[in-house]
Each structure stands twice: as C-alpha cells, then as structure tokens.
Short mmCIF file of C-alpha atoms and ligand atoms in Angstrom, two decimals:
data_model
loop_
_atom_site.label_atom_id
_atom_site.label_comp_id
_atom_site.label_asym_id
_atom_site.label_seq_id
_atom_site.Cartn_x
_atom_site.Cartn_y
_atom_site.Cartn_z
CA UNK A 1 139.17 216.33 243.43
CA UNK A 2 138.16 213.75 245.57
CA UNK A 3 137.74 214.17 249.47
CA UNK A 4 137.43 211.59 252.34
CA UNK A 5 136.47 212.18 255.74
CA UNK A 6 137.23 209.34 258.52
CA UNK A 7 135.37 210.62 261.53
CA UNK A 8 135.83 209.17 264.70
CA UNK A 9 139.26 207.34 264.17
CA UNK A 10 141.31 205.53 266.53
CA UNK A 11 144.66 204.90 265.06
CA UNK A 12 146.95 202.15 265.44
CA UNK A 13 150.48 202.87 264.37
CA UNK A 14 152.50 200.85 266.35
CA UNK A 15 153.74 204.10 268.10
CA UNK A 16 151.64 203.33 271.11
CA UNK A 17 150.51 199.83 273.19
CA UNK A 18 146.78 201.72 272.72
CA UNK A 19 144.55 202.83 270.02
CA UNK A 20 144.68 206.91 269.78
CA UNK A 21 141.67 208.81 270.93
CA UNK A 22 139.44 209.01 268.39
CA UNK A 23 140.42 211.59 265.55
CA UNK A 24 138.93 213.14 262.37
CA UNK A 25 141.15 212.60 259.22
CA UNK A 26 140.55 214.91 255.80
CA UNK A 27 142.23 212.78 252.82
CA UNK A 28 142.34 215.61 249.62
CA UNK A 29 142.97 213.35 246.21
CA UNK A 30 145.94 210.78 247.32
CA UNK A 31 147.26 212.62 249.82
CA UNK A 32 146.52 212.91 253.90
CA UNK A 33 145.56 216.84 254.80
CA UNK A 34 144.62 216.82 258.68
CA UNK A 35 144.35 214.22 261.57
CA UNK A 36 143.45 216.20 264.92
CA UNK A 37 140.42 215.77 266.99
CA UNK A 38 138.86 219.36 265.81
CA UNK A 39 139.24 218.08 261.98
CA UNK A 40 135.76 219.23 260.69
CA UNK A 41 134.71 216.82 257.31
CA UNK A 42 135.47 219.71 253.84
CA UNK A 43 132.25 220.62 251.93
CA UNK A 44 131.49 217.65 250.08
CA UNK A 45 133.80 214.88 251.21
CA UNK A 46 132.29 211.52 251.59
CA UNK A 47 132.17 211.25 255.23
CA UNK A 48 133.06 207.43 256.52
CA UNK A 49 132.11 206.98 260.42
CA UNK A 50 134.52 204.40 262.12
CA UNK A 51 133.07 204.08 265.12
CA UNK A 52 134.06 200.86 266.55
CA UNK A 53 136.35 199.92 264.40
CA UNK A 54 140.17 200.77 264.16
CA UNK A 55 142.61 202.42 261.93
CA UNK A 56 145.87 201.49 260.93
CA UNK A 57 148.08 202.75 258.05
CA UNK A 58 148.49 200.78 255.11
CA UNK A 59 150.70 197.56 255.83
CA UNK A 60 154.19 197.24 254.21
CA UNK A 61 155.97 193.89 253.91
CA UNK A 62 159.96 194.50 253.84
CA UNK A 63 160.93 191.36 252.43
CA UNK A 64 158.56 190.16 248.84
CA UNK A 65 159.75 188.42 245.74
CA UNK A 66 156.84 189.56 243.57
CA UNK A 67 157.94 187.44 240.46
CA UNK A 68 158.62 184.04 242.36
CA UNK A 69 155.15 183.15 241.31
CA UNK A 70 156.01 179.23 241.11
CA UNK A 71 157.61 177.26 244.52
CA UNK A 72 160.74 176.55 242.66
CA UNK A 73 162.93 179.81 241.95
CA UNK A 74 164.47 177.54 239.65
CA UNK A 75 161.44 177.31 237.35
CA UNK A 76 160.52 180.87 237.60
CA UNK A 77 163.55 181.91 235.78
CA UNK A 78 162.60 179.33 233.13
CA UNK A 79 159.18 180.73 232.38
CA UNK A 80 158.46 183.22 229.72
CA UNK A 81 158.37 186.92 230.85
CA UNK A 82 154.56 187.22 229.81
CA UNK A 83 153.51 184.92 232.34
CA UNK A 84 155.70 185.81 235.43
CA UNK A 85 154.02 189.25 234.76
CA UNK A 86 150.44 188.04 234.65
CA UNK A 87 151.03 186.21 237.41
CA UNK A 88 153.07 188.78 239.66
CA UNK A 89 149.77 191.33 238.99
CA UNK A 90 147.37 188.62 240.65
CA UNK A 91 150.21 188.35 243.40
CA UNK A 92 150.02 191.62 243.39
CA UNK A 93 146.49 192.40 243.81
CA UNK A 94 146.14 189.69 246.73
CA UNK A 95 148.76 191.57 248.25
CA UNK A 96 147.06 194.65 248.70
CA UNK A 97 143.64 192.62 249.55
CA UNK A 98 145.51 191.05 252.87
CA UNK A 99 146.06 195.26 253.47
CA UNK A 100 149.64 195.72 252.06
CA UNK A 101 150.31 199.15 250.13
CA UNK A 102 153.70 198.90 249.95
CA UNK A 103 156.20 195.93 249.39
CA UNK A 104 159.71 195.60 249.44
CA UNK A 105 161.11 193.25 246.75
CA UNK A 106 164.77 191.91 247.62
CA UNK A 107 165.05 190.13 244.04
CA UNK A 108 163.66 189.66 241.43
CA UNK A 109 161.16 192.84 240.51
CA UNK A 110 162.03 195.36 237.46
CA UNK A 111 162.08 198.84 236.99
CA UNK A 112 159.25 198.06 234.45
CA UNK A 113 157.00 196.73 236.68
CA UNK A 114 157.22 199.82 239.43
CA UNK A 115 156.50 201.82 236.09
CA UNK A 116 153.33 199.55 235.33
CA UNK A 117 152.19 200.19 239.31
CA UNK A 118 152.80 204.12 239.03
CA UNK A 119 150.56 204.15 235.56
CA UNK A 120 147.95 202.33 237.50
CA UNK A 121 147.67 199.43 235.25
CA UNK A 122 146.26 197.76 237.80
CA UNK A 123 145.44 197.62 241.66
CA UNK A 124 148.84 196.59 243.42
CA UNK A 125 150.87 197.81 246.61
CA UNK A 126 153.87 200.44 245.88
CA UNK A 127 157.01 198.89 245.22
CA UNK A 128 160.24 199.63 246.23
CA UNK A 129 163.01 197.07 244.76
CA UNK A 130 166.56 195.77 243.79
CA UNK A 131 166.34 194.51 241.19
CA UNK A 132 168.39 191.56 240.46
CA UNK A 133 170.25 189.89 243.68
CA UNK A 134 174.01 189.96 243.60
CA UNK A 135 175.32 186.23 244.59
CA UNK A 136 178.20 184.26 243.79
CA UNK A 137 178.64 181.69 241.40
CA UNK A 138 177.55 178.76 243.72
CA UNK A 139 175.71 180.69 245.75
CA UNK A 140 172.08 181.72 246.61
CA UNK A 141 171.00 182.44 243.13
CA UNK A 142 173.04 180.02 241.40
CA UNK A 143 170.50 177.12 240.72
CA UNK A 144 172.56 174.46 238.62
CA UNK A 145 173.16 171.86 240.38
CA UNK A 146 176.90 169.99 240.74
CA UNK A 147 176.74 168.35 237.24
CA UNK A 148 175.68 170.85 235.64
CA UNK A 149 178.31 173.32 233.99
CA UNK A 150 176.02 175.36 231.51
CA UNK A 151 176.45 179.23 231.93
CA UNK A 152 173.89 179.89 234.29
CA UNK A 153 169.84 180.92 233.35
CA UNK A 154 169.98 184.47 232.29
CA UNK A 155 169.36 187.22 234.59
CA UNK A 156 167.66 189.11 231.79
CA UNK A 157 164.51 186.61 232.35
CA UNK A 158 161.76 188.90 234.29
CA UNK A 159 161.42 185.37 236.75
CA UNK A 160 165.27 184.98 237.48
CA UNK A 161 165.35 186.03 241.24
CA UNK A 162 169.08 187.23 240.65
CA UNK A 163 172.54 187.57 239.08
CA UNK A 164 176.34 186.00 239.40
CA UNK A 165 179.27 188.00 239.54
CA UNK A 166 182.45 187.38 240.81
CA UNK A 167 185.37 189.62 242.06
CA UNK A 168 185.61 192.79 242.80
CA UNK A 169 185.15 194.57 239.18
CA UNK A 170 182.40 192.30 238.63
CA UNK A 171 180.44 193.11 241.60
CA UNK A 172 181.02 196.48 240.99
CA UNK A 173 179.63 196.61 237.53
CA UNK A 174 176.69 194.44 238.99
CA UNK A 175 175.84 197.07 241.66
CA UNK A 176 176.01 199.93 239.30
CA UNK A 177 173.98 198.17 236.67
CA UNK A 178 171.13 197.27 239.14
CA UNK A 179 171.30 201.45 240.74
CA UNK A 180 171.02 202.26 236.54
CA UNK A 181 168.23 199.85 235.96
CA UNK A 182 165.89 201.11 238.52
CA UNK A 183 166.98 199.57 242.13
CA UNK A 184 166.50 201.79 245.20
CA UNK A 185 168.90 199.58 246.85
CA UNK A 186 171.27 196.15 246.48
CA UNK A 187 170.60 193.19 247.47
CA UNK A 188 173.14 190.28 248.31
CA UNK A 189 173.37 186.75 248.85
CA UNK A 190 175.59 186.18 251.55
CA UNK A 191 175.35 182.86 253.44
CA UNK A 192 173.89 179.22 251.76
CA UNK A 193 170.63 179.48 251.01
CA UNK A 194 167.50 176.76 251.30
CA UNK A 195 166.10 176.48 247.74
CA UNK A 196 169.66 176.55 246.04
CA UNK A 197 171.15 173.13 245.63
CA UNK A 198 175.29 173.49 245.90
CA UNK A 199 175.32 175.72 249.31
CA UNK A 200 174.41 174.61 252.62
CA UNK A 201 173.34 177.22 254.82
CA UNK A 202 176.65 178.02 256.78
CA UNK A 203 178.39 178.93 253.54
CA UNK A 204 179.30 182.68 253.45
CA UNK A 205 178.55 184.26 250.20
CA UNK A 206 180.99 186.81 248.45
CA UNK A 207 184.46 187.64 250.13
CA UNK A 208 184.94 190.41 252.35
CA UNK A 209 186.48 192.60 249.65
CA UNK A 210 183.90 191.98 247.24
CA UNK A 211 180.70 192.92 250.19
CA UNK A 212 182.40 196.36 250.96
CA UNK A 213 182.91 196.94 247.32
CA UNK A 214 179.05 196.61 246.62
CA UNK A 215 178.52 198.33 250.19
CA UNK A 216 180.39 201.21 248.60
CA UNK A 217 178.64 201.37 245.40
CA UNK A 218 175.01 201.31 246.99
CA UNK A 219 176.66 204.25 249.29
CA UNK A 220 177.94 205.92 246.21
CA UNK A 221 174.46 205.91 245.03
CA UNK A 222 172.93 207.09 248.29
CA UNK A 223 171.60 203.87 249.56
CA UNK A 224 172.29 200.76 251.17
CA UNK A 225 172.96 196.89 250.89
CA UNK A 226 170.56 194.21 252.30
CA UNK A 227 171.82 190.86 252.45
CA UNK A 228 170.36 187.29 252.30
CA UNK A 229 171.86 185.78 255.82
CA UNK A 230 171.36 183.07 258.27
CA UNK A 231 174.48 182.49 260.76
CA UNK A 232 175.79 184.60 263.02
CA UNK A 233 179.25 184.50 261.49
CA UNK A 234 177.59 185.84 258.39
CA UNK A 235 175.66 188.53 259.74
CA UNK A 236 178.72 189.76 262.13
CA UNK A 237 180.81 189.98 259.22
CA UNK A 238 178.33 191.69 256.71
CA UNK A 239 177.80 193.95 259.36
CA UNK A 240 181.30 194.60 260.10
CA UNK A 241 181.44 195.07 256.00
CA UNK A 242 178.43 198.21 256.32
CA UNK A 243 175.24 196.03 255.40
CA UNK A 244 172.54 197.59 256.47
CA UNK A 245 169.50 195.46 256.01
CA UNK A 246 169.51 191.66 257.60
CA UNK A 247 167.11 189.66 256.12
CA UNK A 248 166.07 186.72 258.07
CA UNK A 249 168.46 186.13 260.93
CA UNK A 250 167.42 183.15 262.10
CA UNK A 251 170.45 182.09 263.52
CA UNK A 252 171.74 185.56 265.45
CA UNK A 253 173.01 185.76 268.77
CA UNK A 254 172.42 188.34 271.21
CA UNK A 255 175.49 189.79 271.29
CA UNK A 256 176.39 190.27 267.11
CA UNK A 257 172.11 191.51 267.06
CA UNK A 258 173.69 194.11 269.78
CA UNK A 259 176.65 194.81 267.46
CA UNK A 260 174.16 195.17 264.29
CA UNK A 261 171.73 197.42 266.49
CA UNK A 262 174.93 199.64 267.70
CA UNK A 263 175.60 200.36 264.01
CA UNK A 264 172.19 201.17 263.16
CA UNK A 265 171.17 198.05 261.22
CA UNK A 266 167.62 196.73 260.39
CA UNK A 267 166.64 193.36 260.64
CA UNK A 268 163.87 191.45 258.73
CA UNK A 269 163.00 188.34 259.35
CA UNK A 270 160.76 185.92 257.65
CA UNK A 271 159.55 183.25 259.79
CA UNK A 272 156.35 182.27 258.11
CA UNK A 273 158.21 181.27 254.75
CA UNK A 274 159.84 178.46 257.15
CA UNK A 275 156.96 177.57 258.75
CA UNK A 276 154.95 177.08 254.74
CA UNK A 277 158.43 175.26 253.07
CA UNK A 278 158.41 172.98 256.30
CA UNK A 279 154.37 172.05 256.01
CA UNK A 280 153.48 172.22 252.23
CA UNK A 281 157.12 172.96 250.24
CA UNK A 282 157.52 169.08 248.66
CA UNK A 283 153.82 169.13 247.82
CA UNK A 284 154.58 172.18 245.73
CA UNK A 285 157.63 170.41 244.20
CA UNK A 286 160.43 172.31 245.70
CA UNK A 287 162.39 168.82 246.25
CA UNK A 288 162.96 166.97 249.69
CA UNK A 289 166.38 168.37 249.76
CA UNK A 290 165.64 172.01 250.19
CA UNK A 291 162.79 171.10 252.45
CA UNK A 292 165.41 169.28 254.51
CA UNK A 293 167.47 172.43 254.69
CA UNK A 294 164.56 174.28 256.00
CA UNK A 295 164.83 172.63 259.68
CA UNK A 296 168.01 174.13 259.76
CA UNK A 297 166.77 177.53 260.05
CA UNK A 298 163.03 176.98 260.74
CA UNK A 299 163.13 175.85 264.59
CA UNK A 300 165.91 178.42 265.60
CA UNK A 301 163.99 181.10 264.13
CA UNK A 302 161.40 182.08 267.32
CA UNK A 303 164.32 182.04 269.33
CA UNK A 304 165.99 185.02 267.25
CA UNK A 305 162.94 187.19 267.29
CA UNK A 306 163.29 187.72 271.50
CA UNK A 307 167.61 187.71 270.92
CA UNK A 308 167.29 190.74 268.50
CA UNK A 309 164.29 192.07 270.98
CA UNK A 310 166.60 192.25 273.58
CA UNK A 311 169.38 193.88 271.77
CA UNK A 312 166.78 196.24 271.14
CA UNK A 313 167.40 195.50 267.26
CA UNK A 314 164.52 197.21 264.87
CA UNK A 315 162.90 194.61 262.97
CA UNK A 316 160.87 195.37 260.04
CA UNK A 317 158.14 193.12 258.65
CA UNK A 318 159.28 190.16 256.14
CA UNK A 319 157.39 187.03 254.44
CA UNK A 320 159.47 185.73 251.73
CA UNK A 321 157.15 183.64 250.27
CA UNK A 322 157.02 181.78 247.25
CA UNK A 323 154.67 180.73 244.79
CA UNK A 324 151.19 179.27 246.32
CA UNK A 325 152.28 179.69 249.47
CA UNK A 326 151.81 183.31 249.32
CA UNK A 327 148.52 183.53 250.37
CA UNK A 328 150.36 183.31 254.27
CA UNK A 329 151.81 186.46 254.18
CA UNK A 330 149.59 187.72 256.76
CA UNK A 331 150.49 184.94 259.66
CA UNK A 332 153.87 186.53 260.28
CA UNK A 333 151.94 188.77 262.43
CA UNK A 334 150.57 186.36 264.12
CA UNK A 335 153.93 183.50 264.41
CA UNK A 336 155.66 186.95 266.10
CA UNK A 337 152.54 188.09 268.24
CA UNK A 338 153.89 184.61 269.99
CA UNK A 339 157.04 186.19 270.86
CA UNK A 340 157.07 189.98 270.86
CA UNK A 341 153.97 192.25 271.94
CA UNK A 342 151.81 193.37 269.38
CA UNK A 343 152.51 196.96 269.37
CA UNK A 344 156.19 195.78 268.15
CA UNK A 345 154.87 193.42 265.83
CA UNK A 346 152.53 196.15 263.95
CA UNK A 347 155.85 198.66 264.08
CA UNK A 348 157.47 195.96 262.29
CA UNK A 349 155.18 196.81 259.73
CA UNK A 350 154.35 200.64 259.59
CA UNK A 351 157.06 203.23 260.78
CA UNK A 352 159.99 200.58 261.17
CA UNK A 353 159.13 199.47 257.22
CA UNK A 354 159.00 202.85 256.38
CA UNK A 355 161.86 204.07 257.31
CA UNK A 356 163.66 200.85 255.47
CA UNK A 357 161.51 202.02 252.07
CA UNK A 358 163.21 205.25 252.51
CA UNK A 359 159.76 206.57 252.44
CA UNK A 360 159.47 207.84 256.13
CA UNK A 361 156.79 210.10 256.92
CA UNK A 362 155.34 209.34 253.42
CA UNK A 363 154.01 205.74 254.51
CA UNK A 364 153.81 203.60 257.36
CA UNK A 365 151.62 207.02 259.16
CA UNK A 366 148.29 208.48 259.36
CA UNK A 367 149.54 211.91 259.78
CA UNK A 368 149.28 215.08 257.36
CA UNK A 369 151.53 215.13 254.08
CA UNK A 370 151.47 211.37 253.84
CA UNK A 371 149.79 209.27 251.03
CA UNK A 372 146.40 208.14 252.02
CA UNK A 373 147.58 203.97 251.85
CA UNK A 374 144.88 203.15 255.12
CA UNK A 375 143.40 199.99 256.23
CA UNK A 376 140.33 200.01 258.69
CA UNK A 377 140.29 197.16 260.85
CA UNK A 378 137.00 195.24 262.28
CA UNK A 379 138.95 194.86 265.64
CA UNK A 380 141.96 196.31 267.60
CA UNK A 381 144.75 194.38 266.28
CA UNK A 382 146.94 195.08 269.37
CA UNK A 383 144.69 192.96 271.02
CA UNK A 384 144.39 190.45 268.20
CA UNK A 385 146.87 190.32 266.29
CA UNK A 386 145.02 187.41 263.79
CA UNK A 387 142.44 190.34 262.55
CA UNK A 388 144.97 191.03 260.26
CA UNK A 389 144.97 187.76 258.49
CA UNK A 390 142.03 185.85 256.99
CA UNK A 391 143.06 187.28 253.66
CA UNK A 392 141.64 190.68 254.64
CA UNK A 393 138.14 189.20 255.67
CA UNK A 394 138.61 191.73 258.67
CA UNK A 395 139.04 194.93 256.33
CA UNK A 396 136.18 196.97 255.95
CA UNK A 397 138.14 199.46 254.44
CA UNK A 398 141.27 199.29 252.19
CA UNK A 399 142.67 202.77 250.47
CA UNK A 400 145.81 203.25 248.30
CA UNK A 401 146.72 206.86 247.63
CA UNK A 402 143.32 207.92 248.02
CA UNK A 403 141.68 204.99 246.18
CA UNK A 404 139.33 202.64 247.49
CA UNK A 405 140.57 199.51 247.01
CA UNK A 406 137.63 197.76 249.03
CA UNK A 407 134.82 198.87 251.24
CA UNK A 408 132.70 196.37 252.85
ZN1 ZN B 501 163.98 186.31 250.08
#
C-alpha cells in the first residue's frame, strides 16, 4: 500500500476567493482518506511539506479532442489508426504535464482508448468521452467539400472526429450505437462550424425533431447531449430541445444564457482555440478559409464570458484545440482571468467540470473518498492565474490516483 502525507496544505478549489487554512491530507493507494487540520501523517507515509506553496485538485478540461493530433480534422480521419494512437498518448501525456487528470473528449476518442488509460498503458489524464459526434450530412463533421460527392471518410477511422446521420431513425441508431460503444454521453453538431468547408457558422445543424430524438436517447441511457454551437438562435433552440452541455457560446446573449441557466444547462467555452486558429491556424495548413471563419466567432467571444457571468450561467473549462496548437491549453485560464475573477475561472475547472464528468465528489475535490488526481502549485493561482500555464513549469507536484506523475 502506498501512503502520502501533504502536511501543511492550503487548498484551492475554486469554492472560496482564498486559499483554505492550511490542512493535513492522508492519500491511502489512489484514493483521498482525510483532509482536516488534526490529520496526523499514518506510520510510514512519505510525508511531503507544502509550506508555501498551494494545492489545487487535479485540473479537468471539459472540452478535448484527444485524436485531432494534426490542425486539419480533415487529415486526421485520413491517417492510419496506429498513428492517431501514438500520437493521442504523447497528447496525452502533455496533458497531464500542464496538470490535467481528467479530460472530456466531445469527438473523436474510443472506448478502446479509456480501456488503454484504465490498464495504465501509459501516463494520461482520465477520460470521459462520446465517442463519435452526431452531425448532419453538410454539417460540422462533414468535411467534403461542394464538389465532392464520395460517401463521406468513415467514422470507423480512430482520427474521424465524428459521424453523419440523417432523420430521425438514423439519429437514433447513431445515439444508441455511440451509448453501446462506450460514450458516457452524445455529442452533436448543431450550428456551422469553422474547420468544415460547406457550413458557415449561422447554419443550424439537425432539425428540431431529430435534436430531441438524440436528447431522448442520451436520457434513455441516463445521460445527456452536448452540442457544438455558436449563435444564439442555435443555443435557444437546443436548449429549448433539452441539451444540456453548450460548448463554446461565443455568440450568446444575456437573456437565452438566462434561459439555458434557468434549465440547468452548462456552458463550455473555448476561447483559446480562437485565439491559436486566428494567430498560427494557416501556418499549420488549416486553409485561409476556415481561418477566415474564425473572426466570426473569435472577437465576440470575451464578450460572452461576462453575458453568461451575469446570467449566472456555470461554465466549465474548455480548449478545443487541435493538433500543434495544443500545447495552449493552459492560457484559457489566463484569456478568462481577463474577464471573470479567478476563483470562477479555477471552478470552471474543478467542481463545475466535475459535476459535467458525472464524476462529482470523485474529482474536481481534495476531500475524503475522492481519487488522489492533485496538483501543487509554486504560487496562489487566485492571485495569478498564469502559474498554471508554462506547460506545468509551476508544478512541483503532479499526482494521478495516487501516482506521482512529477515531483520537482
Ligand atoms: Zn470541439
């Protein structure tokens, strides 16, 4: 058995604006066993003293494509499955050197590969995915372009980001294949999308009749539908249709992020994948098209962070990255910090995450009964929000389930 003792530890959870008083936490194998100021360290635990530094559960990122390992989603779903999978474990392993020990993937990510994690194959974040994304033909995962009327790349390929289906029975069997094949919840492409080249960004994906039909599937199978969206149109109506996770949102008003908060939505958005397309996207070959597309959403995006604030809208941490540009997907803490105060910011990524994982209680806390995923941080991130990017250069200590990842 392996035991840990963190002696004088001030937490930062994103529960308060302060760091806790400092604390003694017992870790027994993967597992937290006590966090209270009396905690005495257990006859030979390896006793870690953290005075002066701070610590903060392990991070989660809500929104990860862990197989878009090139810019272009388009050539992902090209490559052969070997590489995508080499590839997504160095992704992988970078992830959980920035301090993320669990991701969401919204597309993409197999059953197989949460299978390879569990083994401990290798050193990666937990993952919690969809699977395939739904989207219509034309739509957000439809990547031929307007002469080209070959059936589409195959979903089957480990890189494709998602499926088509169309109509109601098709959607249906779509859903249910994804819940079969491993997906904790569905994801769908429901407005125009950047790096897609026949739908502009206003375009609403899927009917009506076709969301709810998913939406009831995902329900059947005791979860829930997050959706790709941008407008405000789109996110009213997949609202209105029982979606419960908004990724990126750039384009919300205050009063549908009021409506979405009133029926006890989540939003995620991704700012810093806007921000990375904008700067370096046609250096990485993603075509001057899409990067054109990107302004679209890019410059309205601070502006929805304080909208959805003040519709008092939860907002869980997202990066959406692709390819090289990855190695970002720390400075969404930092592009928000600019907006919203920090405490918000690091909620984004611990208990608000969390609770989007389904794995509330069990990660996104330093508290007794969940998994020992901890980062120590060099500083107190509420005041700095930046200590948390750097690639982890501010981590002395990174633990998954119990494992040390790093200690410096
Ligand atoms: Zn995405």
């Amino acid at each position: 058995m392996s035991i840990y003792f963190l002696a004088n530890a001030r937490i930062v959870d994103g529960t308060s604006a302060e760091p806790g008083a400092p604390v003694g936490v017992v870790i027994e194998n993967d597992v937290i066993r006590d966090v209270s100021a009396t905690a005495k360290a257990p006859e030979g635990a390896t006793v870690i003293d953290l005075t002066g530094k701070f610590l903060m559960p392990g991070l989660i990122d809500a929104h990860v494509h862990i197989n878009a390992i090139d810019a272009s989603l388009a050539r992902c779903a090209q490559l052969p499955n070997s590489l995508v999978m080499a590839r997504s474990m160095k992704l992988l392993g970078e992830m959980l050197g920035r301090g993320f020990t669990t991701v969401r993937d919204v597309g993409g990510a197999e059953h197989g590969q949460v299978l390879a994690v569990e083994e401990g194959l290798f050193d990666s974040p937990r993952l919690v995915i969809a699977g395939k994304a739904l989207s219509q033909s034309g739509g957000h995962c439809d990547f031929r372009g307007p002469f080209d009327s070959n059936p589409p790349t195959t979903s089957t390929k480990l890189g494709a980001l998602g499926r088509l289906c169309d109509g109601v029975p098709e959607v249906r069997k779509a859903a249910r294949e994804e819940i079969k094949n491993g997906a904790r919840f569905i994801k769908i492409m429901a407005n125009g999308g950047v790096a897609s080249p026949t739908d502009p960004i206003h375009f609403l994906g899927f009917s009506r009749e076709e969301i709810t039909a998913i939406v009831e599937e995902a329900r059947n199978a005791g979860t829930y539908v997050s959706a790709h969206l941008y407008t405000d149109e789109g996110i009213r109506r997949a609202v209105e249709c029982g979606v419960h996770s908004l990724e990126h949102c750039n384009l919300i008003t205050e009063e549908t992020a009021r409506f979405a908060a009133e029926q006890g939505a989540v939003a995620v958005p991704t700012l810093v994948t806007y921000d990375k397309l904008s700067s370096e996207g046609e250096a990485l070959g993603i075509g001057a098209e899409a990067v054109g597309k990107v302004d679209d959403v890019r410059l309205a995006g601070m502006e929805s962070l304080s909208r959805m604030h003040k519709a008092g809208l939860p907002m869980a941490y997202g990066s959406d990255l692709l390819g090289a540009m990855h190695r970002h997907q720390s400075e969404e803490f930092v592009i928000r910090g600019r907006v919203l105060p920090a405490q918000l910011v690091i909620a984004s990524a611990t208990h608000i995450a969390a609770k989007l994982c389904r794995m509330e209680g069990k990660i996104g806390t330093v508290a007794p009964g969940a998994f020992a995923d901890l980062i120590v941080v060099d500083g107190n991130p509420l005041e700095d929000l930046s200590l948390l990017t750097f690639q982890g250069r501010h981590l002395s200590l990174i633990m998954k389930g119990g494992k040390v990842i790093k200690r410096a």
